[in-house]
């Protein structure tokens, strides 16, 4: 039986006229990799960091998790809407989702409020249960 697939997306938006690669940053931030490491083994995981490569909406992932900060909220809402229009279940999280859950909730099927470390595995099981 095929494992359900989760695509974890860490959003990035280049707000300056420079290439998205910054030599002073040796690697993208870690939230996506941390979530992947906490994801139960029953789920196949792919991590996409927008600083590294663009989002591909024709993914075979069943579930999408989007991590974003405040200045990325409009972009997060657009990304979530595109995936939801394709029938994907989309979960939002990050600092902005935690501090403004009422604003964020309408754009996602579910949101994670607070630190993921204590609740992420259960959140994944809840996604699988519908």
XYZ file of C-alpha atoms in Angstrom:
130
model
C 0.000 0.000 0.000
C 1.288 3.428 -0.934
C 2.148 5.785 1.912
C 0.328 9.125 1.994
C 2.652 11.958 1.020
C 3.204 15.237 2.861
C 4.885 18.207 1.205
C 6.334 20.639 3.755
C 6.879 24.086 2.250
C 8.911 26.819 3.908
C 7.976 30.033 2.153
C 10.424 32.670 1.065
C 9.859 35.853 -0.848
C 12.734 37.860 -2.168
C 11.892 41.480 -1.428
C 15.083 42.895 -2.932
C 16.533 43.000 -6.425
C 19.239 40.456 -5.697
C 19.352 36.734 -6.451
C 17.611 34.581 -3.813
C 20.910 32.921 -2.937
C 22.719 34.713 -0.147
C 26.380 33.680 0.322
C 26.225 34.567 4.016
C 23.508 31.965 4.587
C 25.069 28.502 4.145
C 21.705 26.731 4.188
C 17.998 27.548 4.314
C 16.312 27.852 7.727
C 15.513 24.587 9.489
C 11.736 24.525 10.232
C 10.899 22.280 7.294
C 13.609 19.780 8.126
C 12.618 19.749 11.795
C 8.999 19.000 10.869
C 10.123 16.269 8.489
C 12.152 14.673 11.265
C 9.137 14.686 13.590
C 6.736 13.261 11.003
C 5.551 9.718 11.764
C 7.098 7.021 9.547
C 3.700 6.107 8.072
C 3.970 9.216 5.885
C 6.334 9.945 2.993
C 7.784 13.453 3.396
C 9.226 15.965 0.962
C 10.599 19.351 2.061
C 10.625 22.317 -0.279
C 12.237 25.598 0.685
C 11.316 28.398 -1.671
C 14.774 29.917 -1.222
C 16.141 26.815 -2.942
C 13.544 26.040 -5.618
C 10.120 27.242 -6.735
C 6.882 25.605 -5.683
C 5.573 22.981 -8.091
C 1.801 22.790 -7.819
C 1.473 19.535 -9.765
C 2.882 17.554 -6.833
C 1.654 14.071 -6.008
C 1.506 15.019 -2.312
C -1.782 14.392 -0.543
C -1.146 16.944 2.192
C 0.601 20.301 2.209
C 2.089 22.016 5.280
C 3.125 25.652 4.878
C 5.392 27.459 7.339
C 5.537 31.238 7.074
C 6.269 34.500 8.869
C 4.210 37.686 9.022
C 5.516 39.424 5.907
C 4.768 36.268 3.909
C 1.104 35.970 4.929
C -0.367 37.224 1.611
C 1.918 34.851 -0.302
C 0.979 31.980 2.044
C -2.720 32.623 1.442
C -2.185 32.505 -2.347
C -0.161 29.290 -2.153
C -2.742 27.662 0.134
C -5.602 28.691 -2.172
C -3.896 27.155 -5.204
C -3.304 23.853 -3.432
C -6.817 23.780 -1.957
C -8.258 24.374 -5.438
C -6.403 21.213 -6.482
C -8.087 19.257 -3.676
C -5.093 19.132 -1.330
C -5.463 19.356 2.447
C -3.418 22.379 3.542
C -2.114 23.093 7.044
C -0.570 26.447 7.990
C 1.884 27.164 10.755
C 4.689 29.366 11.927
C 5.009 32.516 13.968
C 2.279 34.470 12.193
C -0.242 31.622 12.269
C 0.419 31.235 15.991
C 0.024 34.920 16.799
C -2.930 35.641 14.453
C -4.933 32.386 14.245
C -8.278 34.101 13.577
C -6.856 35.878 10.524
C -5.041 32.825 9.189
C -7.680 30.109 9.744
C -9.966 30.891 6.759
C -7.137 30.257 4.303
C -6.206 26.775 5.546
C -7.923 23.495 6.344
C -6.158 23.561 9.718
C -3.525 25.624 11.481
C -0.913 24.723 14.030
C -0.697 27.230 16.871
C 2.423 27.267 19.012
C 5.590 25.219 18.886
C 5.341 22.166 16.654
C 7.611 19.949 18.760
C 4.872 18.815 21.120
C 1.992 18.449 18.683
C 3.271 17.801 15.143
C 3.038 13.974 15.158
C -0.563 14.165 16.406
C -1.325 16.865 13.818
C -0.130 14.479 11.094
C -2.282 11.639 12.461
C -5.249 14.033 12.545
C -4.607 14.942 8.885
C -4.569 11.262 7.966
C -7.831 10.704 9.850
C -9.490 13.540 7.931
